[in-house]
PDB file of C-alpha atoms in Angstrom:
ATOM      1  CA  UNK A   1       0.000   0.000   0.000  1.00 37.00           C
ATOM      2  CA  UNK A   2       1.029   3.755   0.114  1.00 39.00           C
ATOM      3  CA  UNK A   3       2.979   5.053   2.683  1.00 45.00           C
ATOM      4  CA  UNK A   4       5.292   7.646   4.339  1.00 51.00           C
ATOM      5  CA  UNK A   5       8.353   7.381   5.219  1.00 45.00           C
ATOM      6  CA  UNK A   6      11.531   9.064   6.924  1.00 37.00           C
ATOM      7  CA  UNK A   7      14.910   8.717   5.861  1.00 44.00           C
ATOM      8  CA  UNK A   8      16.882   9.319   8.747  1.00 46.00           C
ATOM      9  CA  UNK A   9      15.565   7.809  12.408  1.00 81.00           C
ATOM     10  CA  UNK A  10      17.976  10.044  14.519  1.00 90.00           C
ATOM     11  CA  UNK A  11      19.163  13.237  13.990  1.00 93.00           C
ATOM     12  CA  UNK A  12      21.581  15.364  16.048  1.00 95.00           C
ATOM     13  CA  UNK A  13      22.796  18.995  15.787  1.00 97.00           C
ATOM     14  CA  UNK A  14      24.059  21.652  17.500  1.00 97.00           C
ATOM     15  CA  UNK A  15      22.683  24.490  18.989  1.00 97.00           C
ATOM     16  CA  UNK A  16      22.637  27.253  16.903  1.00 97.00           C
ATOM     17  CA  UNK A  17      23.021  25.171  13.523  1.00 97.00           C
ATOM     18  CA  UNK A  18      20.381  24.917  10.897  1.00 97.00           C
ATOM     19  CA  UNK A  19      18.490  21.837  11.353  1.00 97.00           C
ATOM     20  CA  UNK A  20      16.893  19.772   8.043  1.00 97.00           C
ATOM     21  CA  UNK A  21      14.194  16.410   8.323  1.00 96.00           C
ATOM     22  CA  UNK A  22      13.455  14.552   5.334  1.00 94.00           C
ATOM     23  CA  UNK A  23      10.021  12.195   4.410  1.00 94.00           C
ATOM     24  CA  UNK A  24       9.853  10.558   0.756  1.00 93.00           C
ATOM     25  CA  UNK A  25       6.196  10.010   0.595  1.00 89.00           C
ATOM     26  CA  UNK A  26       4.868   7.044  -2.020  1.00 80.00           C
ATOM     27  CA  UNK A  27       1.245   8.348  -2.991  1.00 89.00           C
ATOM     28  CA  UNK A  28       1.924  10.810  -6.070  1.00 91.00           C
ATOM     29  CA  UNK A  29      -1.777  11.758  -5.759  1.00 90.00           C
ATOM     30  CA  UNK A  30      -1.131  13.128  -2.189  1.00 91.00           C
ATOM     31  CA  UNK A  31      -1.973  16.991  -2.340  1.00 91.00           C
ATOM     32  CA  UNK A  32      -1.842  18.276   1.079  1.00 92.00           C
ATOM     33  CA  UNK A  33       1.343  17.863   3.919  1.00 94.00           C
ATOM     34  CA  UNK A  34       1.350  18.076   7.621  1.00 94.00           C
ATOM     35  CA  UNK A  35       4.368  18.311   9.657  1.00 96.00           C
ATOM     36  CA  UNK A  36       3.910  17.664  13.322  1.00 96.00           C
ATOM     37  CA  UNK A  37       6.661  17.894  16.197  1.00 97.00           C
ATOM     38  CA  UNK A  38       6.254  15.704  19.150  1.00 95.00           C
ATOM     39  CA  UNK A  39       8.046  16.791  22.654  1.00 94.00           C
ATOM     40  CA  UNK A  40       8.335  13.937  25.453  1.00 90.00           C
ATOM     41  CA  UNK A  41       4.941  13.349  27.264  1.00 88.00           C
ATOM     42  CA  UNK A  42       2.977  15.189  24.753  1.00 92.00           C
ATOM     43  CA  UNK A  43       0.795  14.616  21.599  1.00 95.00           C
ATOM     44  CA  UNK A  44       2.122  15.713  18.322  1.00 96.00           C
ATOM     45  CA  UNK A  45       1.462  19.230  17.611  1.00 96.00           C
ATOM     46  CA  UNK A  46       1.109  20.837  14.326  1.00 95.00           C
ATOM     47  CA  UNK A  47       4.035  22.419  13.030  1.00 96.00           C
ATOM     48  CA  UNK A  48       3.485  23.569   9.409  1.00 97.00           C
ATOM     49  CA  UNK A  49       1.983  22.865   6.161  1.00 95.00           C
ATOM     50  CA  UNK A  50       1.574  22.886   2.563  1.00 95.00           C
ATOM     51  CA  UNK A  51       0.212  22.063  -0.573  1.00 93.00           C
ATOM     52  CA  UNK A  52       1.027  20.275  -3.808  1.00 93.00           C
ATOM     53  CA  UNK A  53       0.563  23.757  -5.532  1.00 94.00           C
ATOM     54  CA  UNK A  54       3.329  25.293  -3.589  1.00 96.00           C
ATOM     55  CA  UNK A  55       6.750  24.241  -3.713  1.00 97.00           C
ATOM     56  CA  UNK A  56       7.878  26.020  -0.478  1.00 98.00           C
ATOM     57  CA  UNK A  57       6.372  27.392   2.703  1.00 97.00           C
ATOM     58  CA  UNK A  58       7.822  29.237   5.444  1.00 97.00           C
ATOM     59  CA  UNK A  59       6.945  29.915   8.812  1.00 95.00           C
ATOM     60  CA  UNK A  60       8.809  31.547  12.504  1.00 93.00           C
ATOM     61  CA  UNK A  61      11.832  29.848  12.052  1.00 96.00           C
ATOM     62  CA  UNK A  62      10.797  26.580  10.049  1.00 98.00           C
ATOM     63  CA  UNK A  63      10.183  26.048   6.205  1.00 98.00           C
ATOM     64  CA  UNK A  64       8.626  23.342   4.235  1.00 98.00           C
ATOM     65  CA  UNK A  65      10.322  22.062   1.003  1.00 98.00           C
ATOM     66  CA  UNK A  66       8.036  20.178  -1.566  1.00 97.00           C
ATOM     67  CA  UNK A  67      10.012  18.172  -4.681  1.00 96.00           C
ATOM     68  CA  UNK A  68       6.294  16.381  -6.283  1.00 94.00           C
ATOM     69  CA  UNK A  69       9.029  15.367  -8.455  1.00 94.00           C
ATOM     70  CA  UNK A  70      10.863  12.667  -7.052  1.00 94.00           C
ATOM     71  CA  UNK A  71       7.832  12.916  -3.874  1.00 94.00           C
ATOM     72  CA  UNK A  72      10.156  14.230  -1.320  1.00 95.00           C
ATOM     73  CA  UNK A  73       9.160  16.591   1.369  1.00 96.00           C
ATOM     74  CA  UNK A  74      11.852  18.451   3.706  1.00 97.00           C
ATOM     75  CA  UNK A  75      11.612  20.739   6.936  1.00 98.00           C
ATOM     76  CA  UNK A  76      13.944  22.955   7.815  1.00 98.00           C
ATOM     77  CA  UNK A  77      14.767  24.237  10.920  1.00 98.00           C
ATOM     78  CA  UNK A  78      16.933  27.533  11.236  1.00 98.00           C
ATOM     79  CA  UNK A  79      18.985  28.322  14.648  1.00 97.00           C
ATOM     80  CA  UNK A  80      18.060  25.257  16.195  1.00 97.00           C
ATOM     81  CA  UNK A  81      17.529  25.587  19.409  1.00 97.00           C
ATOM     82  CA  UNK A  82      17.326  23.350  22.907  1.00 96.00           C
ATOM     83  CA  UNK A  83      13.628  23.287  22.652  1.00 96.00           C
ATOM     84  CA  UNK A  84      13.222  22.105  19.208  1.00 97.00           C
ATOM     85  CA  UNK A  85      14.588  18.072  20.424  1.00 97.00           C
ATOM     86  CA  UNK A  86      11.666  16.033  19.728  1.00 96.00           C
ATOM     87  CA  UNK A  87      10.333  13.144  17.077  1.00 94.00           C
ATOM     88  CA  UNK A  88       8.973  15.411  13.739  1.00 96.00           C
ATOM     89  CA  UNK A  89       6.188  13.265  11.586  1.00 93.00           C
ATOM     90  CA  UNK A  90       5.246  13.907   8.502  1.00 94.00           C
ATOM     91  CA  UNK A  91       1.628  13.906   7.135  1.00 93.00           C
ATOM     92  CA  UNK A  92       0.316  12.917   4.022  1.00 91.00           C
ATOM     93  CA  UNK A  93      -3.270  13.135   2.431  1.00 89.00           C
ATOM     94  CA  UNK A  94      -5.502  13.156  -0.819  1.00 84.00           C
ATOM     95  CA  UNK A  95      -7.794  16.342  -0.788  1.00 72.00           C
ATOM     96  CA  UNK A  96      -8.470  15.479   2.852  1.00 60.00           C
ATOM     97  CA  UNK A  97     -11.050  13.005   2.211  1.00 66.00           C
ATOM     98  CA  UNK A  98      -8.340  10.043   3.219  1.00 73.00           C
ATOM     99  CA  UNK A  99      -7.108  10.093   6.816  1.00 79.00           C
ATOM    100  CA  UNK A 100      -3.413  11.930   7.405  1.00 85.00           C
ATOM    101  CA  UNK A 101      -1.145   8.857   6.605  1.00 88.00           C
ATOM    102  CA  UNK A 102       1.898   9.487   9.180  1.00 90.00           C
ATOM    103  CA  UNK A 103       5.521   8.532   8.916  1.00 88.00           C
ATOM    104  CA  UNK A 104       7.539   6.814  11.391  1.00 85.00           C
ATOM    105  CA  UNK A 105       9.317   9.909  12.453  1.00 90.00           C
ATOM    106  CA  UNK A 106      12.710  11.560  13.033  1.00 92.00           C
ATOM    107  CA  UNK A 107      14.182  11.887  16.541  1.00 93.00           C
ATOM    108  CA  UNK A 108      16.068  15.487  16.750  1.00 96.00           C
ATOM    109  CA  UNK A 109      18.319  16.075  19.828  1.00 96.00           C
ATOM    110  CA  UNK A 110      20.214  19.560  19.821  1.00 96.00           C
ATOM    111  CA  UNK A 111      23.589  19.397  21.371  1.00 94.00           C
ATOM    112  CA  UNK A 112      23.894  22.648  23.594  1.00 89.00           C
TER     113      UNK A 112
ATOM    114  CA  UNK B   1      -2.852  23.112  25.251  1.00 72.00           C
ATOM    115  CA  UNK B   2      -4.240  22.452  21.877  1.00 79.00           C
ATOM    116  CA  UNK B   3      -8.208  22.500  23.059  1.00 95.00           C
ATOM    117  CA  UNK B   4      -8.075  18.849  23.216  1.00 97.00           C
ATOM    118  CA  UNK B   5      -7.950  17.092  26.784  1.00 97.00           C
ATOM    119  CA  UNK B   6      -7.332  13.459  27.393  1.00 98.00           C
ATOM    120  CA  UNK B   7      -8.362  11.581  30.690  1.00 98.00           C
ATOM    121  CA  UNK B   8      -6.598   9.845  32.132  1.00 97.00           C
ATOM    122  CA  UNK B   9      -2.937   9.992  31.495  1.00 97.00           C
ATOM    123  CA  UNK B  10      -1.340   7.106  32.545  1.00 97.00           C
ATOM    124  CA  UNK B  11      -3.750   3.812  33.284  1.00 96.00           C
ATOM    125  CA  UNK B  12      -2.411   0.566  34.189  1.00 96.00           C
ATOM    126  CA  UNK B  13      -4.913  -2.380  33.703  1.00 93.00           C
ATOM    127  CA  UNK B  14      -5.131  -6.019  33.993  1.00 91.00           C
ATOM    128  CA  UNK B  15      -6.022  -8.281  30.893  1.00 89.00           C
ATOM    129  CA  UNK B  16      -9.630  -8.811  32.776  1.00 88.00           C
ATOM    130  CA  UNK B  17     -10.207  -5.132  33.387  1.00 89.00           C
ATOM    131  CA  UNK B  18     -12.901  -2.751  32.088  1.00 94.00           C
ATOM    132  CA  UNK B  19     -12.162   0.528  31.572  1.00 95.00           C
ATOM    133  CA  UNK B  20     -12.630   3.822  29.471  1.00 97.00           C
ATOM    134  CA  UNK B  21     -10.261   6.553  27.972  1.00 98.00           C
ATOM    135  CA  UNK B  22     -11.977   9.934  27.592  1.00 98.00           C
ATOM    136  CA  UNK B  23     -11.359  13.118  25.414  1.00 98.00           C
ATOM    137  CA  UNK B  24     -12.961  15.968  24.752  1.00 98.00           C
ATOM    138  CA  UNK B  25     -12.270  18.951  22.548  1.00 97.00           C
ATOM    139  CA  UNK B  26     -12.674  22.716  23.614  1.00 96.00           C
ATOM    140  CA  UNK B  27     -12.115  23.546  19.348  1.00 95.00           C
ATOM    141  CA  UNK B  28     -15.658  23.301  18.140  1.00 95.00           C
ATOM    142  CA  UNK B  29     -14.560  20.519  15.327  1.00 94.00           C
ATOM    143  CA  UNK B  30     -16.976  18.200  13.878  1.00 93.00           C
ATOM    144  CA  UNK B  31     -14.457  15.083  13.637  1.00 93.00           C
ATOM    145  CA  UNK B  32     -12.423  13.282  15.932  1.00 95.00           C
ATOM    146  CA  UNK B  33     -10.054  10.552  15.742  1.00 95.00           C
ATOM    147  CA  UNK B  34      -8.167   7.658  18.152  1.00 96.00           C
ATOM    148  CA  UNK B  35      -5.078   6.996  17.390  1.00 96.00           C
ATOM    149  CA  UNK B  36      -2.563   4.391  18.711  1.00 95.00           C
ATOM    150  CA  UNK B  37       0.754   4.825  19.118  1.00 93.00           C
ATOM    151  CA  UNK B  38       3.775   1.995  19.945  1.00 88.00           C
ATOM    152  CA  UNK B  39       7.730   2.003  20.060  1.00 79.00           C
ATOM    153  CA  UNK B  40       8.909   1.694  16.911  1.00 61.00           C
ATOM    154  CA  UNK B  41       5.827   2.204  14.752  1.00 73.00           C
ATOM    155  CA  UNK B  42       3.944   4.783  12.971  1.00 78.00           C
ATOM    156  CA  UNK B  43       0.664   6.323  14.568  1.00 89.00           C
ATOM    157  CA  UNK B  44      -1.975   3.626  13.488  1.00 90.00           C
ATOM    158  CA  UNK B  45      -5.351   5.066  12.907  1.00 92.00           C
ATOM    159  CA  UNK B  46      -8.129   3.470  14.826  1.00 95.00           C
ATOM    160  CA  UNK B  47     -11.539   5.426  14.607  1.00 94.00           C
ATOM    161  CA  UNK B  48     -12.732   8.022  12.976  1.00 93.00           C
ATOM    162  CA  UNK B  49     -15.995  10.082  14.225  1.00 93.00           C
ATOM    163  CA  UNK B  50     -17.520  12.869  12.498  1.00 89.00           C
ATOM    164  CA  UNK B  51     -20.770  15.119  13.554  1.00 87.00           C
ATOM    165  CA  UNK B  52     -20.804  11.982  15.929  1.00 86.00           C
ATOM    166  CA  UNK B  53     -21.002   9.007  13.381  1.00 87.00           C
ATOM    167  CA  UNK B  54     -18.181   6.389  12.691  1.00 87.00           C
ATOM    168  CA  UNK B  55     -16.638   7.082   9.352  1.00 85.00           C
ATOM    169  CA  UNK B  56     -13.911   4.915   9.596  1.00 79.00           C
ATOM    170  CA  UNK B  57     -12.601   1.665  11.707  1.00 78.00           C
ATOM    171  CA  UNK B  58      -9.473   0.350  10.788  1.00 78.00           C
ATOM    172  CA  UNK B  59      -9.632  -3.461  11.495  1.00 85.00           C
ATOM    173  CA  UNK B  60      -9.597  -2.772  15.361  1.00 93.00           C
ATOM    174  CA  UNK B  61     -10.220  -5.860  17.627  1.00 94.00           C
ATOM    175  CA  UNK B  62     -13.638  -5.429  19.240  1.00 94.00           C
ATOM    176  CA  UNK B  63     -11.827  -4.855  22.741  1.00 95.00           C
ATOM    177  CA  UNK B  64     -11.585  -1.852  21.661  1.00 96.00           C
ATOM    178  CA  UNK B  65     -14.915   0.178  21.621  1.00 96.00           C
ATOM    179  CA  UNK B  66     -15.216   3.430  20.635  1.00 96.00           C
ATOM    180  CA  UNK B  67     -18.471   6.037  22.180  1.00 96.00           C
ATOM    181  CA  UNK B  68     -19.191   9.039  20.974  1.00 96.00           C
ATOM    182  CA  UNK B  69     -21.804  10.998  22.447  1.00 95.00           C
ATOM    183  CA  UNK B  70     -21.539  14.286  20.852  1.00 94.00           C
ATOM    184  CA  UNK B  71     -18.970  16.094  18.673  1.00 91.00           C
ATOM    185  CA  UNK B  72     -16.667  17.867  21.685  1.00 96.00           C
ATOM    186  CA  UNK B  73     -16.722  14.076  23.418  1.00 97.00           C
ATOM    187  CA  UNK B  74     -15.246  10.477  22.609  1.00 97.00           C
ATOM    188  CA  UNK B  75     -14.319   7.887  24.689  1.00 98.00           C
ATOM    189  CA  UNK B  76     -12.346   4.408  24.296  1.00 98.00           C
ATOM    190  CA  UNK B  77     -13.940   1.501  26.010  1.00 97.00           C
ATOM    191  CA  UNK B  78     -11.798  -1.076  26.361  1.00 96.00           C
ATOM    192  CA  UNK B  79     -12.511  -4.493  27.755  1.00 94.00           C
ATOM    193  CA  UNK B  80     -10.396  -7.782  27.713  1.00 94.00           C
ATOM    194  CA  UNK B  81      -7.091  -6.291  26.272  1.00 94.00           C
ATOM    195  CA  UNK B  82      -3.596  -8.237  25.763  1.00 94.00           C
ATOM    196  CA  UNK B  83      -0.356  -6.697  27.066  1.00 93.00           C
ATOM    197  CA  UNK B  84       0.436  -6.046  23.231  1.00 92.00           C
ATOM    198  CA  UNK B  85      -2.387  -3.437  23.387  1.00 95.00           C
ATOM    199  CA  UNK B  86      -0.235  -0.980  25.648  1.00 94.00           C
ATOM    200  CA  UNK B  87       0.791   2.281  23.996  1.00 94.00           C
ATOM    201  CA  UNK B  88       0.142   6.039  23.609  1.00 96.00           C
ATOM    202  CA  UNK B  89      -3.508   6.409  22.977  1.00 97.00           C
ATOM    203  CA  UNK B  90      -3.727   9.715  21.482  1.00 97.00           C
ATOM    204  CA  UNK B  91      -7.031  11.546  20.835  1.00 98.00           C
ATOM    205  CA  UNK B  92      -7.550  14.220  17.964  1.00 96.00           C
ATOM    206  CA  UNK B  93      -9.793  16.513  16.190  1.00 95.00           C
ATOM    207  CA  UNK B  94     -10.404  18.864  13.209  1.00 92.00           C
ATOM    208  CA  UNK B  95     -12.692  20.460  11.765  1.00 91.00           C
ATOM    209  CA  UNK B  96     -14.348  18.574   9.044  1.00 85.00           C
ATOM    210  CA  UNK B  97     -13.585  15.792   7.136  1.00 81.00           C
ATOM    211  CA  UNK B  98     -13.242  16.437   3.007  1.00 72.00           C
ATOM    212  CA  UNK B  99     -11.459  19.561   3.906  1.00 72.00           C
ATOM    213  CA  UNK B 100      -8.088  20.387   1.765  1.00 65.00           C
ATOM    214  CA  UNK B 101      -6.352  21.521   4.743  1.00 70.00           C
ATOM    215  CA  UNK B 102      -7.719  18.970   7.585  1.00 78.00           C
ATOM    216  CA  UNK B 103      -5.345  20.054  10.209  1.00 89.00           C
ATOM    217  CA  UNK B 104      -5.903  17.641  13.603  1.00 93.00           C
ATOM    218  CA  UNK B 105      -4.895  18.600  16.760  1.00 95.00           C
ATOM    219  CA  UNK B 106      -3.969  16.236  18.875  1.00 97.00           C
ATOM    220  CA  UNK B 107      -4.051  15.500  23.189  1.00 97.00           C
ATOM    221  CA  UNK B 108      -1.316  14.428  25.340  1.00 97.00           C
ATOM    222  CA  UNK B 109      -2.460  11.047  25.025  1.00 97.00           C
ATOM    223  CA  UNK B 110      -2.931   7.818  27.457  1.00 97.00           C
ATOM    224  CA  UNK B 111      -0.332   6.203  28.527  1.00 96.00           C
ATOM    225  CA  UNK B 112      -1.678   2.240  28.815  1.00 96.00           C
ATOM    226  CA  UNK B 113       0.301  -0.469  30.494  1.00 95.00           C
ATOM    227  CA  UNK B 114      -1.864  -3.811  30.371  1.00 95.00           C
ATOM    228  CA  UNK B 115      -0.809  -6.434  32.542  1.00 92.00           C
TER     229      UNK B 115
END
């Protein structure tokens, strides 16, 4: 079946540095992408999103990167800081009329 | 806090047990979801509620029952469970389904150790 998927399980960086989470995502028809973060003891919370009509989206200190082309979805993290460690997911779904089809996440520690 | 509130947050029950995980949403959103959540795996869709009907049930073992009395509320019911069944239990919501940009908000969760 379709999925979502993370490249990289674990991911450390230092404070300060720019931070960047990948997710290669199967369904081509997927139009609409969630990323969540999830801090220790604590449901995942919604980070950012975007659509298959943008190609980049940028919010306080995060940006989404789409690439429909090879179905690759990136966020970006600038000045990471001590507060950002915590397991990002990825979302996918098809004109929101299939549930949000997570990823396995990425673990992010920041290394003060 | 994201406007949705789990109860409890930690439960620890005993493969005979009867009991029921609770959430309710402060967001005014017409659907609401249970998720679960395990080591190692992705979040696994369970139910799926919206304006108070079941939309969705993802091959979930009848020991695990889902309520939902109105659109803030939704509980778990869960009777007879194995020790595999403890995980994160995480209640959501948003505000429709069929929207574009269904955004779901999510609780703290339940943290469920079956013994």
């Amino acid at each position: 079946g379709e999925s979502v998927g993370l490249h990289l399980p674990t991911l450390s960086v230092q404070e300060g540095d720019n931070s960047i989470i990948n997710c290669a995502y199967s369904n081509s028809a997927s139009d609409y992408f969630i990323w969540y973060k999830q801090e220790s003891g604590k449901g995942p919370q919604f980070i950012i999103d975007i659509r298959s009509n943008m190609d980049k989206r940028q919010g306080q200190r995060v940006t989404v990167l789409l690439n429909k082309t090879v179905k690759h979805l990136s966020l970006q993290i600038a000045a990471t800081q001590p507060g950002d460690s915590a397991v990002y997911f990825c979302a996918e779904t098809y004109s929101g009329n299939t549930p949000l089809v997570f990823g396995k996440g990425t673990r992010l520690s920041v290394i003060a | 806090e994201t406007g949705v509130t789990q109860t409890p947050r930690h439960l620890v029950m005993g493969m005979t047990n009867k009991k029921s995980l609770k959430c309710e949403q402060h967001l005014g959103h017409n659907a609401m979801y249970w998720y679960k959540q395990s080591a190692k795996k992705p979040l696994e869709l369970m139910f799926v509620y919206s304006l108070e009907e079941r939309v969705e049930n993802n091959s979930v073992p009848s020991r695990f029952s889902p309520e939902c009395p109105n659109s803030s509320h939704l509980f778990l019911h869960l009777h007879t469970l194995q020790p595999e069944d403890s995980a994160l239990y995480l209640c959501a919501s948003s505000q429709d389904l069929g929207l574009a940009q269904n955004i779901q908000y999510f609780g703290a969760g339940t943290r469920l150790s079956v013994l």
